[in-house]
Coordinates of C-alpha atoms and ligand atoms in Angstrom, one line a residue:
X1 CA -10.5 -10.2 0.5
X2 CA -9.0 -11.3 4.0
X3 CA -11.9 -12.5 6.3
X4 CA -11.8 -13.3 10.1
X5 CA -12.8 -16.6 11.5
X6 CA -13.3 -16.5 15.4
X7 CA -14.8 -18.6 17.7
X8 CA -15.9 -17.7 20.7
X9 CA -15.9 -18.3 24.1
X10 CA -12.2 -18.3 25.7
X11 CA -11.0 -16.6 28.1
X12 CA -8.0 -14.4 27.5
X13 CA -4.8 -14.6 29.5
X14 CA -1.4 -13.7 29.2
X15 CA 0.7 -10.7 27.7
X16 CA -0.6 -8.8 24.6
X17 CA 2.4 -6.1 23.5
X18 CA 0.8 -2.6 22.3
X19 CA 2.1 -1.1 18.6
X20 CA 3.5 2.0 17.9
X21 CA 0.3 4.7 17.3
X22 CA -1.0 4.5 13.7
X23 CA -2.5 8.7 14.1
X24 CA 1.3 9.5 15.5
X25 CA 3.2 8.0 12.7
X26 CA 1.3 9.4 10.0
X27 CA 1.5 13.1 10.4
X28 CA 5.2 12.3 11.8
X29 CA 6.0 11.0 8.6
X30 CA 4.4 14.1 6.8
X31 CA 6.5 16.1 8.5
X32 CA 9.7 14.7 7.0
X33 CA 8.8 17.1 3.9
X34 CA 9.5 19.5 6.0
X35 CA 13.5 19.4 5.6
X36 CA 16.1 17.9 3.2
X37 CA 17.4 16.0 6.3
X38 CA 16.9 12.0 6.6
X39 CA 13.8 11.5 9.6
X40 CA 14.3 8.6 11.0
X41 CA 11.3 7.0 13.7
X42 CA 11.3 3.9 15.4
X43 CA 8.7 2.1 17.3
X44 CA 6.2 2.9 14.3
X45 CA 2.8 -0.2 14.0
X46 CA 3.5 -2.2 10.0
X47 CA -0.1 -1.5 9.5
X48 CA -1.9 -0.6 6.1
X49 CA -2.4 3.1 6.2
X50 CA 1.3 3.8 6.8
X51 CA 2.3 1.7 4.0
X52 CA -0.2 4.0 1.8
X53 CA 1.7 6.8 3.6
X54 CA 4.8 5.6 1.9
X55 CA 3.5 5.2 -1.1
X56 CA 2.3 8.9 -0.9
X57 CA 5.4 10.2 0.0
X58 CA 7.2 8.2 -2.4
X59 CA 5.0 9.7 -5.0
X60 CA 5.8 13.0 -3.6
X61 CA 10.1 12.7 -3.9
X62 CA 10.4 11.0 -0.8
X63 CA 12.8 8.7 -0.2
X64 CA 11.3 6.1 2.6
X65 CA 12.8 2.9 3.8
X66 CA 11.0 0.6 6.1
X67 CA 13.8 -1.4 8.8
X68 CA 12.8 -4.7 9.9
X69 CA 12.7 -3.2 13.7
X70 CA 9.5 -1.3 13.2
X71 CA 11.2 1.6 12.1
X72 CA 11.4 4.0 9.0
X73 CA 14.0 6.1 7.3
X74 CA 12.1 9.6 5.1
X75 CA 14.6 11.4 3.0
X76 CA 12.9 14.3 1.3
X77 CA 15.8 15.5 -0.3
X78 CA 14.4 17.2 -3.3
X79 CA 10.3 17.2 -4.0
X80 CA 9.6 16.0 -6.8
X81 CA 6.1 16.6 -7.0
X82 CA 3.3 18.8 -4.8
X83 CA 0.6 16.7 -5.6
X84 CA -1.6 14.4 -2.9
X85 CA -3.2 12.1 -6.2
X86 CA -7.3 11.2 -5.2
X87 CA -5.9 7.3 -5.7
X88 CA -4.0 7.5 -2.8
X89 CA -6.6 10.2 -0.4
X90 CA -9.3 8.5 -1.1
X91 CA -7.7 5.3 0.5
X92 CA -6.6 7.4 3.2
X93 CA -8.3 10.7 4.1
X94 CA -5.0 11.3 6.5
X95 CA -2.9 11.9 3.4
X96 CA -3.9 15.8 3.8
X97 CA -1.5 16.1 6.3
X98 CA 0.4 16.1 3.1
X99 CA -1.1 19.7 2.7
X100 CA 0.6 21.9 4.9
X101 CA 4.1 20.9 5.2
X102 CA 4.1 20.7 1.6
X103 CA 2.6 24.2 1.5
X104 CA 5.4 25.4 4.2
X105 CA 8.6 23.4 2.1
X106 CA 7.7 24.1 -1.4
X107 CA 4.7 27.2 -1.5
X108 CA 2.6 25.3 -3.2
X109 CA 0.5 22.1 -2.4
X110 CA -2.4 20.1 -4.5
X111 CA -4.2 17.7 -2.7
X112 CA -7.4 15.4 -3.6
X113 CA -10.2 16.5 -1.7
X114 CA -10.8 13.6 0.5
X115 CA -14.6 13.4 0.5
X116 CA -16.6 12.0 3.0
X117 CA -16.6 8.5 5.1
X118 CA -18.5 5.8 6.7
X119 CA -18.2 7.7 9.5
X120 CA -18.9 11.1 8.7
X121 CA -18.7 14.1 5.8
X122 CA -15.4 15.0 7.4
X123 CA -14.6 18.2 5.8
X124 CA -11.2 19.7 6.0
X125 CA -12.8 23.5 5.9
X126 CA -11.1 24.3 9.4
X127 CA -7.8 23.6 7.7
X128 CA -8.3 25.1 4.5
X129 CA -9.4 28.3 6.8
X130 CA -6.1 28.3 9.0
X131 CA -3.8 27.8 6.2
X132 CA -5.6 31.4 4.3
X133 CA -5.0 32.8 7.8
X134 CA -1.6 32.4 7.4
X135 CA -1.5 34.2 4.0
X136 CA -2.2 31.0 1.9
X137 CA -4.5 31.7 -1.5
X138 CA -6.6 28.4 -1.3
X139 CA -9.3 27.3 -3.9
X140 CA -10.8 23.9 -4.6
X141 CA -11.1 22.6 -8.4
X142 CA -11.9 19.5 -10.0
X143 CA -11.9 17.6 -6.4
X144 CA -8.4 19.0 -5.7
X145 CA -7.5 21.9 -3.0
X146 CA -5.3 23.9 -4.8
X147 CA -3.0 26.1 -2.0
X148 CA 0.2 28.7 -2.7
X149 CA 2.0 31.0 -0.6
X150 CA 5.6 32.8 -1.7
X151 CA 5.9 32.7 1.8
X152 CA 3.3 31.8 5.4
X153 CA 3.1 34.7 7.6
X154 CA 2.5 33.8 11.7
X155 CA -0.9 34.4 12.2
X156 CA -3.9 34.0 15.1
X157 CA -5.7 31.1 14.3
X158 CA -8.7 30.2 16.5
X159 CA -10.5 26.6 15.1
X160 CA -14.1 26.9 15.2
X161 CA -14.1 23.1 16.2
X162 CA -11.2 21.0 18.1
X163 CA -9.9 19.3 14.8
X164 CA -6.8 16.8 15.7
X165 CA -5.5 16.4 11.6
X166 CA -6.4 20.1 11.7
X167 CA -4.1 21.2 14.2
X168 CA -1.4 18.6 13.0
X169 CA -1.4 20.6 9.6
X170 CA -1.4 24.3 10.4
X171 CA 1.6 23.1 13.3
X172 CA 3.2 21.6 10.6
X173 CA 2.5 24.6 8.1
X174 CA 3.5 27.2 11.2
X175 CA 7.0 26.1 11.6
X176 CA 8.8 27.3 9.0
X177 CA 6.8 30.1 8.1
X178 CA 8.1 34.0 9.0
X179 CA 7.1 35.4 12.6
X180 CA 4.9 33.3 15.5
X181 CA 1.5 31.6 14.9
X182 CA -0.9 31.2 18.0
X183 CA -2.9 28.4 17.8
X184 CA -6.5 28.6 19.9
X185 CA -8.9 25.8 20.6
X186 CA -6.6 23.1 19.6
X187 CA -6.9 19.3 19.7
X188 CA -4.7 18.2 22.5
X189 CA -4.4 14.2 22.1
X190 CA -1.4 12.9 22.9
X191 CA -0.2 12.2 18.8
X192 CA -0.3 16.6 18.7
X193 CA 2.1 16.1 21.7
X194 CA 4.0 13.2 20.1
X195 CA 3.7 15.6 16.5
X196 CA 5.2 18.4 19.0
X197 CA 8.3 16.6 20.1
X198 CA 9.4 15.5 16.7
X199 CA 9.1 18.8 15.0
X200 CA 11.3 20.0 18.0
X201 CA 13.6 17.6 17.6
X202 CA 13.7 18.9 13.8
X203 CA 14.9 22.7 15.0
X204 CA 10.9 24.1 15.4
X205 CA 10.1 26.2 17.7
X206 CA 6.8 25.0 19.5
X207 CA 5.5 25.7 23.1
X208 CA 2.1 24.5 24.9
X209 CA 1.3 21.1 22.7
X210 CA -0.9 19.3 24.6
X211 CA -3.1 22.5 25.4
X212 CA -5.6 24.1 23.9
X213 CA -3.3 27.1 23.3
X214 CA -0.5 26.2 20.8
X215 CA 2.6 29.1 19.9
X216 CA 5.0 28.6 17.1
X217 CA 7.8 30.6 16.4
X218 CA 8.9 30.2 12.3
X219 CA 12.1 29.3 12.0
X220 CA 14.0 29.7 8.6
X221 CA 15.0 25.5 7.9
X222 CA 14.5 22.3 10.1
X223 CA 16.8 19.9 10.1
X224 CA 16.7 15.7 10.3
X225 CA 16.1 13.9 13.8
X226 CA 15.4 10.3 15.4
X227 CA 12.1 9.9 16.9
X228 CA 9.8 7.1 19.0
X229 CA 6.4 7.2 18.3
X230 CA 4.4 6.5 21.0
X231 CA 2.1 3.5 21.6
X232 CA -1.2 3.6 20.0
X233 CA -3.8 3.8 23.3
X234 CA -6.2 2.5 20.8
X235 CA -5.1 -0.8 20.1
X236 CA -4.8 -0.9 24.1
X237 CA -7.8 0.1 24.9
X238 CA -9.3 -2.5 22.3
X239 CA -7.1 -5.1 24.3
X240 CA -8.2 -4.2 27.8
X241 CA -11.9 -4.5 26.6
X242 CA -11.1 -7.8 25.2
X243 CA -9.8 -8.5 28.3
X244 CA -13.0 -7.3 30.1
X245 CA -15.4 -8.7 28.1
X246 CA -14.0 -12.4 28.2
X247 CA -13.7 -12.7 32.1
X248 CA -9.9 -12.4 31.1
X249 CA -6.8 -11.6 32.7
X250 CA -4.5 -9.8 30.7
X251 CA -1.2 -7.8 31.1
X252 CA -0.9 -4.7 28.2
X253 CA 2.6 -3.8 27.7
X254 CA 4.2 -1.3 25.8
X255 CA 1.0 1.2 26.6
X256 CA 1.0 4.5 28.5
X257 CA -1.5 4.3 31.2
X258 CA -1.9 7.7 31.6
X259 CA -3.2 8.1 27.6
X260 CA -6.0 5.8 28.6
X261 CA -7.3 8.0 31.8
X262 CA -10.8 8.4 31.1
X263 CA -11.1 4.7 29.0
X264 CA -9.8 3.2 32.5
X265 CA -12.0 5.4 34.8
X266 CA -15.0 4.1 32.6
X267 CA -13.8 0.5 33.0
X268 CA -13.3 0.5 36.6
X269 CA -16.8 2.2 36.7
X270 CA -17.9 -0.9 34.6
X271 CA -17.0 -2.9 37.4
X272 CA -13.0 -4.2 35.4
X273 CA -10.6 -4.6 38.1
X274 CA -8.0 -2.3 36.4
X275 CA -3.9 -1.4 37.5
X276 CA -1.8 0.6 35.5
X277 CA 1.8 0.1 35.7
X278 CA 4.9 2.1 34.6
X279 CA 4.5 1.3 30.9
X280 CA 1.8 -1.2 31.2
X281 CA -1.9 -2.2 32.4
X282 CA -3.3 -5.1 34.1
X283 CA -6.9 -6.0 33.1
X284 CA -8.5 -8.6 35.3
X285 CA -12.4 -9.6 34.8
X286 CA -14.6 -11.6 36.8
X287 CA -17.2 -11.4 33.8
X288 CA -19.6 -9.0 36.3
X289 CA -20.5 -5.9 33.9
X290 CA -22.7 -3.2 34.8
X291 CA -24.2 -0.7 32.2
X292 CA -22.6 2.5 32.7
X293 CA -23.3 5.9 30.2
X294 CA -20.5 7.4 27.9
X295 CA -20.0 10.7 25.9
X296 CA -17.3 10.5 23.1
X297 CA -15.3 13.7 23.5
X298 CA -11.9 15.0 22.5
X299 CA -8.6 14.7 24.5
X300 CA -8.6 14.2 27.4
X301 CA -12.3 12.8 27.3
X302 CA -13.6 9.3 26.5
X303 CA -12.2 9.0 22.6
X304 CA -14.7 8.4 19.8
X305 CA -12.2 5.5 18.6
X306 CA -13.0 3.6 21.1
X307 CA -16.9 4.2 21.1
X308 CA -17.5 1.2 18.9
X309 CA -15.5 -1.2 21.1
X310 CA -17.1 0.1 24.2
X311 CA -20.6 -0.7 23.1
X312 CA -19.6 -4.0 22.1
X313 CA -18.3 -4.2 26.1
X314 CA -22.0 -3.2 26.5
X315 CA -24.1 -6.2 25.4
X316 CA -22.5 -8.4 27.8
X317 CA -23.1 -5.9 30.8
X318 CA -26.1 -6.0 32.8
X319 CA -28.4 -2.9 33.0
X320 CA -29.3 -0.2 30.0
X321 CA -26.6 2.3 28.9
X322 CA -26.8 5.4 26.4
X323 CA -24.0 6.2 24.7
X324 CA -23.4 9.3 23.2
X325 CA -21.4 9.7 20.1
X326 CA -20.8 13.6 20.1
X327 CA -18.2 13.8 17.5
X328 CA -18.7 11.8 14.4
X329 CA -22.3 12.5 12.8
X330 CA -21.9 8.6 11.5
X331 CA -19.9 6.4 13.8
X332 CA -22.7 3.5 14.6
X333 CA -22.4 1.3 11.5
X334 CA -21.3 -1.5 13.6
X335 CA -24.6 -2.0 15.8
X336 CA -27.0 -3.2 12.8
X337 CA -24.0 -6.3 12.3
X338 CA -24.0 -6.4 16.4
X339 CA -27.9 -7.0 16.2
X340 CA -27.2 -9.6 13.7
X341 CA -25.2 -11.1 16.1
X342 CA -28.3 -11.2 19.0
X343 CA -27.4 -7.7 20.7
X344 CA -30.1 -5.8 21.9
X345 CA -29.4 -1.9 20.5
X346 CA -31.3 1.0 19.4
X347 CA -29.9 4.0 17.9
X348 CA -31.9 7.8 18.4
X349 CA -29.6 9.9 16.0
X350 CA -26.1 10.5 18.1
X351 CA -27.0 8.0 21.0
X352 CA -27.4 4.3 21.0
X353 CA -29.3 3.0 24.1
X354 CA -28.1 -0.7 24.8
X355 CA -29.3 -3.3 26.6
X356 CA -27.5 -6.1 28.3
X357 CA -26.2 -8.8 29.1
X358 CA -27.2 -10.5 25.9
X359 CA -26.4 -13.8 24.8
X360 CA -24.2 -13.4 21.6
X361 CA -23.9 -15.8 18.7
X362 CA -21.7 -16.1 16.3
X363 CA -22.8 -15.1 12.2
X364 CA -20.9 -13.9 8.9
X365 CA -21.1 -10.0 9.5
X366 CA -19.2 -7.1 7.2
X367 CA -16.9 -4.3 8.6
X368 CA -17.7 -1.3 7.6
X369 CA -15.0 1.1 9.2
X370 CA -12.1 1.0 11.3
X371 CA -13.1 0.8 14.7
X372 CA -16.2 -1.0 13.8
X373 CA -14.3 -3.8 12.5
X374 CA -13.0 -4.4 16.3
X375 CA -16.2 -4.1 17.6
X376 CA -17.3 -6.9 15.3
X377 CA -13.6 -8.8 16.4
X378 CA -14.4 -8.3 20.5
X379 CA -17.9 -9.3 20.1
X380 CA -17.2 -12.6 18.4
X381 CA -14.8 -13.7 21.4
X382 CA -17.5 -14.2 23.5
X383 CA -20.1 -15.4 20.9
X384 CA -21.2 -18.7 20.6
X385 CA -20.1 -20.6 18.1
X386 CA -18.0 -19.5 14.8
X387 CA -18.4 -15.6 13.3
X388 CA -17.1 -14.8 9.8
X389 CA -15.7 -10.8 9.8
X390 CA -15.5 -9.8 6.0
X391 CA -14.2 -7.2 4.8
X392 CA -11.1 -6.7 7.4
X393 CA -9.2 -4.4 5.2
X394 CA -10.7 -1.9 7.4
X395 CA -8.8 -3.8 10.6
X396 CA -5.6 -4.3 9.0
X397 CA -5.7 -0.2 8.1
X398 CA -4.8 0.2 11.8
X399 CA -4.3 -2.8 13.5
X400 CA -1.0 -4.7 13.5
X401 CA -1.4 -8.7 13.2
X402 CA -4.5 -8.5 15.6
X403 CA -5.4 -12.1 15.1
X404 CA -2.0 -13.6 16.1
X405 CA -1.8 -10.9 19.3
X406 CA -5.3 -12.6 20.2
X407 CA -4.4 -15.9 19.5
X408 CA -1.5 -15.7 21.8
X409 CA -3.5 -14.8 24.4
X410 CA -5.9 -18.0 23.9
X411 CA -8.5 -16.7 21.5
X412 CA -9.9 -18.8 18.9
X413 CA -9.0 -16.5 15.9
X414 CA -7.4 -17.1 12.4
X415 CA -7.0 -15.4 9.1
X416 CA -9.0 -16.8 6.2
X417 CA -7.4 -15.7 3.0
Ligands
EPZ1 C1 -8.5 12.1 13.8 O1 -9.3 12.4 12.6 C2 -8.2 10.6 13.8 N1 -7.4 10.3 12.6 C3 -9.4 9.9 13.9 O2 -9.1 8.5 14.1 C4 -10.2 10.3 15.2 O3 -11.4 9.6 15.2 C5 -10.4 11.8 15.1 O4 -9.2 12.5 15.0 C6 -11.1 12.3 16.4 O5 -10.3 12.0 17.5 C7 -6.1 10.6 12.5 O6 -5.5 11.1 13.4 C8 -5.4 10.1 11.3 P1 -11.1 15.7 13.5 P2 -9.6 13.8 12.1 O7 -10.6 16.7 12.5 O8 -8.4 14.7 12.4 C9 -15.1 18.1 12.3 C10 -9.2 6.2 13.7 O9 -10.1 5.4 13.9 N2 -14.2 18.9 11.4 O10 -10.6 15.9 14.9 O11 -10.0 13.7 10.7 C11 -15.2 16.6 11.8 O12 -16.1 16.4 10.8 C12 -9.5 7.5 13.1 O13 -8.0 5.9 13.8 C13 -14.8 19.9 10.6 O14 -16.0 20.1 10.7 O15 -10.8 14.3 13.0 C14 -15.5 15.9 13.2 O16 -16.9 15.9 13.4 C15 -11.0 7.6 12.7 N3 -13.9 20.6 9.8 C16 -14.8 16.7 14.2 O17 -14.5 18.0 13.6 C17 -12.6 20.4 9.7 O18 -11.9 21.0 9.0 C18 -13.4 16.2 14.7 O19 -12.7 15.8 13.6 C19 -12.0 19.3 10.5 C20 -12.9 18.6 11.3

């Protein structure tokens, strides 16, 4: 396995270019089961979890080419095959967006149950209950949801819970079924948006994406389309704290600003000098930080994938801050490796109360999750001395080539293979 050897201490500067969004690309490529038509998105990150998307799809009938320019090609002329195996889900809980186009396309869908997750049980119930709404029969066996419908009937479907792979499916599942579907308490992150414009694109019928109100109209067939996926304001928002937390002075291009409202708010609050650009954002620290509170919420609120990097922003600002992590029951795995690395935390179920500034050193320390694993990454650029970051698997799922982004903005990073 991969590891991570960074030593810290450098002070980013320079341009850092933002991917394409990992949580955009992967129901976008879900939906090209959706119609015989070739799908073709550009401006898509060559991370992990969208090659296991391919694999997935391939399994599934789907023709999918990768193009040197960060770009695929999805062909899913015929289906060969309704089933989502558990090999593949349990790599990947996303591969259940598998679920409801399949449904939609073929009447009939078998996915693996993904199970739960460092971060959380994760349950897929509010799907599962929005796809019966629309006149699916739906049981689970052996680990596998099991879900038919002749045909999907438009149908009011209010989520008990904002849910964004939730709302990603039954859109997906609503467009080509008979009648309208009104879609209540949705997610509204920019990738439902992003999902929104593509199936649009395809021939769907879709109105209010980016609201909590969502109305589609079935239509009989989509048809194939060309797409940009837009950039992943995770990955920026990583970059702007790395920026932050090193005294840096970085310029973020291919971002957009306006995904990363309240991220920037909380910065500038922070004491981050901050300016947002057209497509890009300036990040300029004079390595004063001042403890400020946080509350993980959905869209348009501070995101909960950015929780682990913020707290790692956190031991090297002065005061106490409580973070609140309201939407995952499980999302602070990375503060016991942070307290191995001198940080000065303390968790009380959903909040972590941290103390700063610490003085960081550099140790061997394990990623557990995603977003973790950059928490560990940010942290060890302004450590002293060399960290070790195992298990980076997790990174590569959703980052693309951190290590040589960071290195050429002066950090002290390299791959250990
Ligand atoms: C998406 O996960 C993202 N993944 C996650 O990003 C992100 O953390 C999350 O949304 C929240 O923003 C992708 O888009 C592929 P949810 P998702 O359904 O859709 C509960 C990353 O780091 N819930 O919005 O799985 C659930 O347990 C990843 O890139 C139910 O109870 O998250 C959670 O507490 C990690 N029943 C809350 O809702 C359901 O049926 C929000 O989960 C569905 C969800």
């Amino acid at each position: 396995m991969d590891k991570l050897r960074i030593t810290g201490g450098n002070r980013l500067e320079g341009t850092v270019r933002v991917s394409g969004a990992k949580n955009s690309t992967l129901p976008a490529m879900a939906a090209s089961l959706l119609t015989a038509e070739e799908v073709l998105l550009t401006n898509i990150p060559l991370v992990a979890d969208i090659r296991t998307t391919r694999r997935l799809l391939g399994e599934l009938g789907v023709r999918v080419e990768f193009e040197g320019n960060h770009s695929v090609r999805a062909c899913a002329e015929t289906i060969v095959s309704n089933e989502a195996p558990y090999d593949l889900v349990k790599t990947m809980r996303a591969s259940v967006l598998a679920l409801g186009p399949l449904l939609a396309r073929t009447g009939k869908a078998r996915v693996s149950l993904p199970g739960g997750c460092a971060i959380g049980a994760r349950p897929i119930n509010l799907h599962l209950k929005g796809l019966e709404k629309l006149g699916a029969h739906v049981k689970t066996e052996h680990g596998y949801v099991e879900a038919e419908a002749a045909t999907l009937t438009g149908a009011r479907i209010v989520f008990d819970k904002i849910t964004v792979t939730g709302t990603e499916n039954l859109m997906m599942a609503a467009v080509l079924a008979n009648g309208t579907t009104v879609l209540e308490n949705s997610a509204s992150e920019p990738e439902i948006t992003d999902l929104a414009a593509l199936l649009t694109k395809m021939g769907a019928k879709i109105s209010g994406a980016g609201t909590p109100t969502i109305t589609i109209e079935g239509v009989r067939e989509l048809h194939g389309a060309t797409h940009e996926i837009i950039p992943d304001r995770i990955e920026a928002g990583t970059f702007l704290i790395a920026g932050a937390m090193t005294g840096g002075d970085l310029e973020i291009t291919a971002c957009e600003p306006a995904h990363l409202a309240s991220v920037i708010e909380k910065l500038r609050e922070v004491g981050v000098a901050i300016e947002a650009g057209r497509n890009s954002i300036h990040v300029k620290a004079n390595g004063k930080l001042h403890a400020a509170d946080v509350t993980t919420q959905e869209y348009p609120g501070f995101a909960t994938d950015m929780q682990a990097q913020y707290m790692a922003l956190m031991t090297q600002a002065d005061g106490i801050c409580v973070i609140h992590e309201n939407i995952f029951e499980n999302r602070y795995m990375h503060a016991s490796e942070l307290l191995r690395m001198g940080a000065h935390i303390r968790i009380d179920g959903s909040r972590a109360i941290v103390a700063g500034k610490t003085r960081l050193t550099g140790a061997r320390v394990i990623a557990s999750d995603l977003r973790a694993s950059a928490s560990l990454v940010l942290a060890a650029l302004v450590a002293e001395g060399e960290t070790v970051v195992d298990r980076i698997y997790h990174l590569d799922r959703g980052y693309e080539k951190i290590e040589e982004k960071l290195q050429s903005v002066g950090a002290r990073i390299e791959r250990v293979k």
